[in-house]
Short mmCIF file of C-alpha atoms and ligand atoms in Angstrom, two decimals:
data_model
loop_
_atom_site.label_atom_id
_atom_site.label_comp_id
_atom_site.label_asym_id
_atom_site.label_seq_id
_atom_site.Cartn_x
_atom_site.Cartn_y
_atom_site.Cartn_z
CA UNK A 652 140.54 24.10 -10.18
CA UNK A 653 143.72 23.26 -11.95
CA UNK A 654 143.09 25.10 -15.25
CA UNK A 655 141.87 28.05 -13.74
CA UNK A 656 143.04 31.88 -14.61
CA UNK A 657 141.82 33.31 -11.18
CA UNK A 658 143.05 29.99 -8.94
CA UNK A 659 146.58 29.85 -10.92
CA UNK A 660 147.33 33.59 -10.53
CA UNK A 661 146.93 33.67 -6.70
CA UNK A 662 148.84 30.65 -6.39
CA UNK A 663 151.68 33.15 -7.57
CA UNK A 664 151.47 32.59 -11.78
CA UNK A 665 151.53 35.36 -14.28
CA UNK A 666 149.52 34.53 -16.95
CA UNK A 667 150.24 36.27 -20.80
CA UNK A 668 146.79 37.89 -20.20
CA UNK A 669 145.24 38.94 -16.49
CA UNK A 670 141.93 36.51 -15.88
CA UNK A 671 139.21 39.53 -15.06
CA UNK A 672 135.97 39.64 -12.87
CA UNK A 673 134.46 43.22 -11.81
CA UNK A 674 133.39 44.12 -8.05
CA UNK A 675 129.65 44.34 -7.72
CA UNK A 676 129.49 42.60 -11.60
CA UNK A 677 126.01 41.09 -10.16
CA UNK A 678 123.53 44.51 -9.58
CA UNK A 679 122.15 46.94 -10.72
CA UNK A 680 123.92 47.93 -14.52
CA UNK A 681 122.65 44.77 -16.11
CA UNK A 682 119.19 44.94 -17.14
CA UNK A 683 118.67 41.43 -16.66
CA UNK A 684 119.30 41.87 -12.83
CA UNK A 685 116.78 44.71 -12.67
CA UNK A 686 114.55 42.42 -13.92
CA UNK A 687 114.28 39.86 -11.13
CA UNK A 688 115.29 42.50 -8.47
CA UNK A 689 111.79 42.68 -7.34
CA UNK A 690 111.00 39.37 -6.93
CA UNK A 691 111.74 39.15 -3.59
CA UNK A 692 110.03 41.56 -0.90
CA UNK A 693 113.51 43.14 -0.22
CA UNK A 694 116.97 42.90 -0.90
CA UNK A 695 117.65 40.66 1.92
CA UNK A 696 115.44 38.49 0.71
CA UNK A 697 116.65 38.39 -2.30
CA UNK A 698 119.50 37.20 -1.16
CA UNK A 699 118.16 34.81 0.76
CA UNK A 700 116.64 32.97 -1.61
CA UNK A 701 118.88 30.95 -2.95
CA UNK A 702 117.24 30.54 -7.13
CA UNK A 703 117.28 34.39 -7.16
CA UNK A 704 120.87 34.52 -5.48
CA UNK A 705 122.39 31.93 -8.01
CA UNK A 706 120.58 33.87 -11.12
CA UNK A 707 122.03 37.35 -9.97
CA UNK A 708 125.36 35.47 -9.59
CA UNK A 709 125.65 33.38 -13.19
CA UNK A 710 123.86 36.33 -15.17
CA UNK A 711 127.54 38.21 -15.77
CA UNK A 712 129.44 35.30 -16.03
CA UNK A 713 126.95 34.08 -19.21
CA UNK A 714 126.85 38.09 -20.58
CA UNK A 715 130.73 38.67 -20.30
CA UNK A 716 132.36 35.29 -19.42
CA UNK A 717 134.42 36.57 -16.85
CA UNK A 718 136.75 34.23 -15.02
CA UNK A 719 134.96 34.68 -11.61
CA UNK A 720 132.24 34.39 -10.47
CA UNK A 721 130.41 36.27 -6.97
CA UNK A 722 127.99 35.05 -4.84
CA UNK A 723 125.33 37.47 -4.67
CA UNK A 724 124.70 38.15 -1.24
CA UNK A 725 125.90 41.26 0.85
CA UNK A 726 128.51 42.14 3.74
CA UNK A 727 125.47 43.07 6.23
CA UNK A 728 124.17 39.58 6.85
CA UNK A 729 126.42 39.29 9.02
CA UNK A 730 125.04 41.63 11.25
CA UNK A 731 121.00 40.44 10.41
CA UNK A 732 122.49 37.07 11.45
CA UNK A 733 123.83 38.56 15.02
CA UNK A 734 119.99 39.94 15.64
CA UNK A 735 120.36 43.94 14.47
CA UNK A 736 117.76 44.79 12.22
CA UNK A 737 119.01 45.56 8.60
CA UNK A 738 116.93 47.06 5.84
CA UNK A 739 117.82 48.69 2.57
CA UNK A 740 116.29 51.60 1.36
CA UNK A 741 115.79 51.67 -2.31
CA UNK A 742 117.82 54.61 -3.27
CA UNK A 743 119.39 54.99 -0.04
CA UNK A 744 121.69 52.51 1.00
CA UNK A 745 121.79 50.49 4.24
CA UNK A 746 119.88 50.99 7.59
CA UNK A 747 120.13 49.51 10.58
CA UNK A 748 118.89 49.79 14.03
CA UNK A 749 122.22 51.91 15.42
CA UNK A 750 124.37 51.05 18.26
CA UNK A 751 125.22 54.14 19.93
CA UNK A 752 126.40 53.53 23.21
CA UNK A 753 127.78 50.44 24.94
CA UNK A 754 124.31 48.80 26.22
CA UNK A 755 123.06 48.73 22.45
CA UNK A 756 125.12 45.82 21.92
CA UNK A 757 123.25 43.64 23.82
CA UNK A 758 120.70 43.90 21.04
CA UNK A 759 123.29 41.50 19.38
CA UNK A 760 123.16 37.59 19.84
CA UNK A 761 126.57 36.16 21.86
CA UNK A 762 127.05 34.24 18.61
CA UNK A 763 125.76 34.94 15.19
CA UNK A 764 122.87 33.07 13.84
CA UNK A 765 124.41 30.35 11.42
CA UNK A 766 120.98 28.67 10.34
CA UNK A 767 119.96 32.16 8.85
CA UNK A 768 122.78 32.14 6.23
CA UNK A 769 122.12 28.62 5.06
CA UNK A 770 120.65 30.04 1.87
CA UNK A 771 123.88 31.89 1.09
CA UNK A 772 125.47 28.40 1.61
CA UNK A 773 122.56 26.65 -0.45
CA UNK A 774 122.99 29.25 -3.51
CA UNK A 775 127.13 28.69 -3.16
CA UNK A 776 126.66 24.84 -3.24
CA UNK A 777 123.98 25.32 -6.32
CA UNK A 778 125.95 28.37 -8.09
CA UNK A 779 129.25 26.07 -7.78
CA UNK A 780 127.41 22.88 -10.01
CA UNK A 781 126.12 25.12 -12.75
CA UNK A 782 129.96 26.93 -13.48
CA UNK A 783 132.18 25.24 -15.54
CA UNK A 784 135.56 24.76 -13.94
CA UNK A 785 136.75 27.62 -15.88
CA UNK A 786 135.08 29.90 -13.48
CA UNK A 787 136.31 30.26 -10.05
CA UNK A 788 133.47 31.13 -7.18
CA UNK A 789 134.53 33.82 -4.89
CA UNK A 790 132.43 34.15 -1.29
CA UNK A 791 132.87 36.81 0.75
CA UNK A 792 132.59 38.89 3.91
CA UNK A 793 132.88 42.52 4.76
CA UNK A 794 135.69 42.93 7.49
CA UNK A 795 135.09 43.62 11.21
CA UNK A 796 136.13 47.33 10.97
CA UNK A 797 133.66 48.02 7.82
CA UNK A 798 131.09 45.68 9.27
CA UNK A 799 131.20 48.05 12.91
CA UNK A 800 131.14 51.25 10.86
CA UNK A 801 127.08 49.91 9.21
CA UNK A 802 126.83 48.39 12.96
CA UNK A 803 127.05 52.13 14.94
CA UNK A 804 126.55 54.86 12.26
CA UNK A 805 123.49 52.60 11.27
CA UNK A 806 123.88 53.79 7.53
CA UNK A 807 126.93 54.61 5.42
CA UNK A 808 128.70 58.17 6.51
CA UNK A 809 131.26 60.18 4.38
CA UNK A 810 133.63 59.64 7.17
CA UNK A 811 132.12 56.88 9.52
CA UNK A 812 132.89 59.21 12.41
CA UNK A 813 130.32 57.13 14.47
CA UNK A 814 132.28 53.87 14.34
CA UNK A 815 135.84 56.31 14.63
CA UNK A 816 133.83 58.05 18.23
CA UNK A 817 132.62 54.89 19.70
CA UNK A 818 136.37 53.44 19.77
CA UNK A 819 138.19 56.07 20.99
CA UNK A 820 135.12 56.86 23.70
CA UNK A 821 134.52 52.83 24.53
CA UNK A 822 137.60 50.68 23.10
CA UNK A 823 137.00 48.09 25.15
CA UNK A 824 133.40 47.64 24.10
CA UNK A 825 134.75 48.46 20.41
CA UNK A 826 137.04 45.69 21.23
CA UNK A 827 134.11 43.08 21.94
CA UNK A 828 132.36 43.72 19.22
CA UNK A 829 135.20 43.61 16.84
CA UNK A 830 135.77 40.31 18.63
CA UNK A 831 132.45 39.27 17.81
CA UNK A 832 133.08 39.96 14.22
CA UNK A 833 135.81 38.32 13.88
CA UNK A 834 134.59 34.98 14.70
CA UNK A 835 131.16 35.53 12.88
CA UNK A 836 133.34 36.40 9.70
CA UNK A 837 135.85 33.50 10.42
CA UNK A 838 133.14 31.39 10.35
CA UNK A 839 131.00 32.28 7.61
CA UNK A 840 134.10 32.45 5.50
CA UNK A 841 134.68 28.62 6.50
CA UNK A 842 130.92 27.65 5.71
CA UNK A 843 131.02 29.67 2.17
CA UNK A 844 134.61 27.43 1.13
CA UNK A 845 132.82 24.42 2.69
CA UNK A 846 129.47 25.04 0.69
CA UNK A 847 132.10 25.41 -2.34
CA UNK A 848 133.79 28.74 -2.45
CA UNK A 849 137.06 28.42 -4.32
CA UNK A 850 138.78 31.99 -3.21
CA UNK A 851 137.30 33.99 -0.60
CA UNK A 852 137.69 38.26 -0.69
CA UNK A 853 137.70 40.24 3.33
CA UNK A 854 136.36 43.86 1.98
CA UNK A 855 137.59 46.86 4.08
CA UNK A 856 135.91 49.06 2.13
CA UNK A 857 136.49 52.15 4.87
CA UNK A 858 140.00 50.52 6.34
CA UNK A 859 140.98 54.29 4.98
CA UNK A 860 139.72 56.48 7.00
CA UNK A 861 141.40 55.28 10.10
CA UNK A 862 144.55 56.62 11.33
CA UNK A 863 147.79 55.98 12.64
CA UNK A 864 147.49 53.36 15.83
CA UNK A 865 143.73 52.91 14.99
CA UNK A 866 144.46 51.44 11.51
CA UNK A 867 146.42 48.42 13.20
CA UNK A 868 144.23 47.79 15.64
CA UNK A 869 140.70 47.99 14.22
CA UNK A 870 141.49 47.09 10.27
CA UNK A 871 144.76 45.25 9.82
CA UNK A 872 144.39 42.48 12.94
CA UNK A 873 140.89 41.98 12.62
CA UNK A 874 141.89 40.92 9.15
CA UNK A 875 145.21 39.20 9.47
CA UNK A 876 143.21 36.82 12.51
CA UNK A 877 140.34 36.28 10.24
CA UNK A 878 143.05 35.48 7.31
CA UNK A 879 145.33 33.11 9.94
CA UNK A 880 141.73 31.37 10.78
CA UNK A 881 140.37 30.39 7.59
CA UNK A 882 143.79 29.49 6.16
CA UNK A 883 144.29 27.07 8.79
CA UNK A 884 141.41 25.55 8.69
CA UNK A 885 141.18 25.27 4.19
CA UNK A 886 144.95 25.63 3.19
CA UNK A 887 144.20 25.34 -0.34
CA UNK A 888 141.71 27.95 -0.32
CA UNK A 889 142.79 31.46 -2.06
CA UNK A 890 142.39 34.24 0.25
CA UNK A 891 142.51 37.94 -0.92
CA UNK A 892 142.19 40.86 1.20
CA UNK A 893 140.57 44.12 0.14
CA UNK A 894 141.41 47.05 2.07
CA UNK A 895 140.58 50.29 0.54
CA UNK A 896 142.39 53.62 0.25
CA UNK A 897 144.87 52.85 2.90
CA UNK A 898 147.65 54.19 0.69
CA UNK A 899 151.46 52.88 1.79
CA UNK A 900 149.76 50.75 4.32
CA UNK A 901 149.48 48.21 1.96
CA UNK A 902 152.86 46.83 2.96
CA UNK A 903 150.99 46.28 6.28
CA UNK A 904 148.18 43.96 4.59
CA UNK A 905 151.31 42.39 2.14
CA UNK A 906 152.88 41.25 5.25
CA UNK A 907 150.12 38.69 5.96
CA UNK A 908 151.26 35.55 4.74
CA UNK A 909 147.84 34.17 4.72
CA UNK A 910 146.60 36.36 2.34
CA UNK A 911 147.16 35.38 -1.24
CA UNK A 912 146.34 38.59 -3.09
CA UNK A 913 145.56 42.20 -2.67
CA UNK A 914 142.97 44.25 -3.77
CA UNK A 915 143.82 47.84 -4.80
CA UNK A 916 141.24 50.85 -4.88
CA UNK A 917 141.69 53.09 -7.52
CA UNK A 918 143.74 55.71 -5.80
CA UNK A 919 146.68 53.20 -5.78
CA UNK A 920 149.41 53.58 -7.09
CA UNK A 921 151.06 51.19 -9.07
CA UNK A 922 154.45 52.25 -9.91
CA UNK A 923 154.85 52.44 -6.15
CA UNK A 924 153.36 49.18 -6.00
CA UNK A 925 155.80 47.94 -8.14
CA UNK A 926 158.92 49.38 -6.53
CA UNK A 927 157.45 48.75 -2.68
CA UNK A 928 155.05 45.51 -2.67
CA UNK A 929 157.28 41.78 -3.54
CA UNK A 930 157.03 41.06 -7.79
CA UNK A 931 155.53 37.47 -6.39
CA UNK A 932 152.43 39.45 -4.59
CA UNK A 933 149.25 38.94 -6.99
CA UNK A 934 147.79 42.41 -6.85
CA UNK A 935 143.99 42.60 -8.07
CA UNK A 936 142.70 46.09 -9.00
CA UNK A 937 142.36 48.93 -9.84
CA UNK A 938 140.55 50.42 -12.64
CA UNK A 939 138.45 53.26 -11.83
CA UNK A 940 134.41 53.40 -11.87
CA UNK A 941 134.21 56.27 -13.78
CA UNK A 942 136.50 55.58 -16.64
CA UNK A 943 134.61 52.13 -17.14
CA UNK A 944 131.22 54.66 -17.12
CA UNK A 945 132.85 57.14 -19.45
CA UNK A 946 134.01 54.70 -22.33
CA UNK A 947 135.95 55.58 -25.41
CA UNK A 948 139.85 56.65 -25.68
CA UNK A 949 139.72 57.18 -21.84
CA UNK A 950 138.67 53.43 -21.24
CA UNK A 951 141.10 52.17 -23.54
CA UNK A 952 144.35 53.89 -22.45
CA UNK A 953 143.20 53.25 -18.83
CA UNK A 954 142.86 49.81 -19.47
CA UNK A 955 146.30 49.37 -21.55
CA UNK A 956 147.88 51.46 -18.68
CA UNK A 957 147.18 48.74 -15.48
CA UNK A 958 147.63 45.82 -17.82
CA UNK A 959 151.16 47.21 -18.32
CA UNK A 960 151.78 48.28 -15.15
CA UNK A 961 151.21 45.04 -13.25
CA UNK A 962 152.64 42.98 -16.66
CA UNK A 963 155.33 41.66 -14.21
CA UNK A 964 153.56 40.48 -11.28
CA UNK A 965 150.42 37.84 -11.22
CA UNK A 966 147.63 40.17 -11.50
CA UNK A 967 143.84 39.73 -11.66
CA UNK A 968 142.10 42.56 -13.52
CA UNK A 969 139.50 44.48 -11.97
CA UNK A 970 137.79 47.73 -10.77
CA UNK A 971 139.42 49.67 -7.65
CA UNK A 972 135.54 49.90 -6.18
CA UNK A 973 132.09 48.71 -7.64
CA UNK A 974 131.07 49.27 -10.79
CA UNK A 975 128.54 51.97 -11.28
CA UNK A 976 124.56 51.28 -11.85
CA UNK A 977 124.60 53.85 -14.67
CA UNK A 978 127.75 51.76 -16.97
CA UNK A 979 126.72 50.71 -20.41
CA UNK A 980 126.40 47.34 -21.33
CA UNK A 981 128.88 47.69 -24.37
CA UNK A 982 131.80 49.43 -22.00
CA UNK A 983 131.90 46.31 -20.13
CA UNK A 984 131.96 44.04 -23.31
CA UNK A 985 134.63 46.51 -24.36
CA UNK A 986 136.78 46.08 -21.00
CA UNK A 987 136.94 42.31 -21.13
CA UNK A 988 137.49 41.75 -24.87
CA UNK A 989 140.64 44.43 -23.98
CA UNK A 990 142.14 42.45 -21.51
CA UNK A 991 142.43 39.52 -23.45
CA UNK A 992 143.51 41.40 -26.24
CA UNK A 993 140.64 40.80 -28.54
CA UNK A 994 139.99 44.44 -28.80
C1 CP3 B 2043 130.09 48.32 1.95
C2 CP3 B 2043 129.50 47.12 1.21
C3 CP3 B 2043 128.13 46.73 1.21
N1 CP3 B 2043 128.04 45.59 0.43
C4 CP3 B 2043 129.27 45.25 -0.06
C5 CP3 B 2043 130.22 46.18 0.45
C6 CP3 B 2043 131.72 46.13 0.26
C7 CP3 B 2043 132.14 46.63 -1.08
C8 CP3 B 2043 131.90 48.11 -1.29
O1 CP3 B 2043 132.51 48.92 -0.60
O2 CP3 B 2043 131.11 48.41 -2.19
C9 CP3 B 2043 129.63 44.11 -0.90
C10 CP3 B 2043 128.63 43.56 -1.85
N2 CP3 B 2043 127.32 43.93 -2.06
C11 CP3 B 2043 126.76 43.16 -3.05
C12 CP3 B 2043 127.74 42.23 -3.47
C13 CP3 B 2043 127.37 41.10 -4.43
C14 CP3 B 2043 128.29 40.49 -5.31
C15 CP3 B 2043 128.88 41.37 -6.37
O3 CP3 B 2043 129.95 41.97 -6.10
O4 CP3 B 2043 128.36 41.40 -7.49
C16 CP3 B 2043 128.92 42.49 -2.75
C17 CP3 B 2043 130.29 41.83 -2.85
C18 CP3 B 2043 125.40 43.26 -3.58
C19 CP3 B 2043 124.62 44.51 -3.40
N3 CP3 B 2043 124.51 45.27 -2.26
C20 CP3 B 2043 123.64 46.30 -2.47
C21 CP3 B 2043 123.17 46.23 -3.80
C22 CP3 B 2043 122.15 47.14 -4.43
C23 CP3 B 2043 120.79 46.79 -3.92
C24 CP3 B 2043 119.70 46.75 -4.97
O5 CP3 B 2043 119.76 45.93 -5.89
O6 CP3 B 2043 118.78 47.55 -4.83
C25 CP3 B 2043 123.77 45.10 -4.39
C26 CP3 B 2043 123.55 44.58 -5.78
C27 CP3 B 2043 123.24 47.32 -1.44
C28 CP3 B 2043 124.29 47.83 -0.53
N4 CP3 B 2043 125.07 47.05 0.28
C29 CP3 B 2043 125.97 47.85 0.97
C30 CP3 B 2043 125.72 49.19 0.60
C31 CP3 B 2043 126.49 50.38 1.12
C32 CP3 B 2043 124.67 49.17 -0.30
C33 CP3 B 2043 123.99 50.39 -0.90
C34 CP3 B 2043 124.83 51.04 -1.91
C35 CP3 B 2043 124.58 50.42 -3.24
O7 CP3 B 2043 123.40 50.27 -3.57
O8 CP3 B 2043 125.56 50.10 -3.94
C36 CP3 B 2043 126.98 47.36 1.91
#
């Protein structure tokens, strides 16, 4: 990975242009996914089929050539592989079998179920021979807290007041199972650099809505452990945390030396990330959904703006959340050829 973009900026190098890959660039936007999307019975099998998972995962890179690549896979097999049920509804998000009071976690193995992820493991081995070396392969997990939030709501909430209930009702339980997480995560994180992940990204996609006292326990240990873990065990590996909307508590996730690299929602912001968070702290993020769906003049300052803004700092360009099923082909093209300042 010597003469990679991605690899060489989280080691802590600016580069003259930011190397770019998109969260959720594998999905739903590009027609070519939509194609194959029902070739599987369901979305989990889909991504557990590791031909299908490797297609979804090259098909941006060979569109839009972007300097990482993402295994296709999803932050709830974690729980499928510790025994809850997990479905997706088409058009509805997520559902799972719910854990609503303390005995409904002994619907959930003691330790997850490594043998049913070995297709995410085959797909990372096979996705990692067909990219060139120019393209990094990122694995990933969701983190305990966002994992527990699917776990006891049993679907996505507005304000994942299930999860926020259970802890402050049951903290000790809360505590087990964010135990539990931790050491499925650790571990799958391990397999995915084994299988040949070159960076790996923790997703705390609801780390906001927790506050004061809760935040540190729930979000930011769960994370720095899982972090300490993995960097122990593959030092070379490029770790990058992603916890969303937690405002000035990103000097919280900063202070974890094992992380290489932050990710930065949208609602960041990045002249107080420049004055608060170290120059030598690669910072990933943060352009918004909705600009990248609305195009033209918008787009283009938007982009110009975070390229500037994190011009003296290693930075990797990309969204502040997923992109958007709805985004045009040609805003995307647009985006990248910006960045390297071909447009
Ligand atoms: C919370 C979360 C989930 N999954 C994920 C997160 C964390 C990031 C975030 O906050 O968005 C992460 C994820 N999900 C998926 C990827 C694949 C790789 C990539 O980024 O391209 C990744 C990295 C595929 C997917 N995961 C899902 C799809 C859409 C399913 C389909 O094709 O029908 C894809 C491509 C389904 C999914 N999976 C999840 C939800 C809430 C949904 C439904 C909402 C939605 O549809 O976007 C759980």
């Amino acid at each position: 990975m010597a003469d990679n973009k991605l690899i060489s900026t989280l080691s802590g190098k600016k580069q003259d242009r930011p190397p770019i890959w998109l969260m959720r660039q594998a999905g739903r936007y590009l027609p070519e996914y939509r194609e194959i999307r029902n070739k599987a019975a369901s979305f989990l099998d889909f991504c557990y089929d590791p031909k299908l998972a490797v297609e979804a995962t090259l098909q941006p890179i060979r569109r839009f050539g972007f300097d990482a690549a993402i295994i296709f896979s999803d932050i709830l097999v974690i729980p499928d592989a510790l025994g809850q049920d997990v479905r997706f509804e088409v058009g509805e998000g997520p559902r799972l079998n719910p854990i609503v009071t303390p005995p409904d976690l002994k619907m959930l193995k003691p330790r997850h179920d490594a043998t049913r992820l070995g297709p995410v493991y085959e797909a990372i081995g096979l996705a990692r021979s067909a990219l060139g070396q120019e393209t990094a392969l990122i694995g990933f997990c969701g983190a305990p807290w966002t994992l527990a939030t699917y776990m006891i709501a049993g679907k996505g909430t507005p304000d994942q007041a299930p999860a926020r209930q259970f802890a402050y009702r049951f903290p000790d339980d809360f505590q087990a199972l964010i135990d539990l997480l931790v050491e499925a995560t650790t571990e799958h994180l391990s397999v995915q650099i084994q299988a040949g992940a070159d960076a790996v990204q923790i997703f705390d996609s609801w780390a906001g809505v927790l506050p004061c006292g809760e935040f540190e326990r729930w979000s930011l240990e769960p994370i720095a452990r899982i972090a300490e873990a993995v960097k122990r065990r593959h030092p070379q590996t490029k770790l990058i945390g992603f916890p969303r909307a937690v405002g000035e508590r990103l000097t919280e996730f900063a202070k974890i030396e094992a992380l290489d690299a932050i990710g930065v929602d949208t609602s960041a912001d990045r002249r107080w990330i420049g004055r608060s968070l170290d120059t030598s702290l690669p910072i990933q993020g943060n352009l918004d959904p909705l600009v990248l769906l609305a195009g033209g003049a918008a787009l283009d300052r938007a982009i110009d703006n975070i390229v500037e803004d994190f011009s003296h700092r290693p930075h990797i360009f990309n969204l502040g959340h997923g992109i958007l099923p709805p985004t045009p082909i040609a805003h995307v093209e647009r985006l990248v050829a910006r960045v390297r300042g071909e447009a």
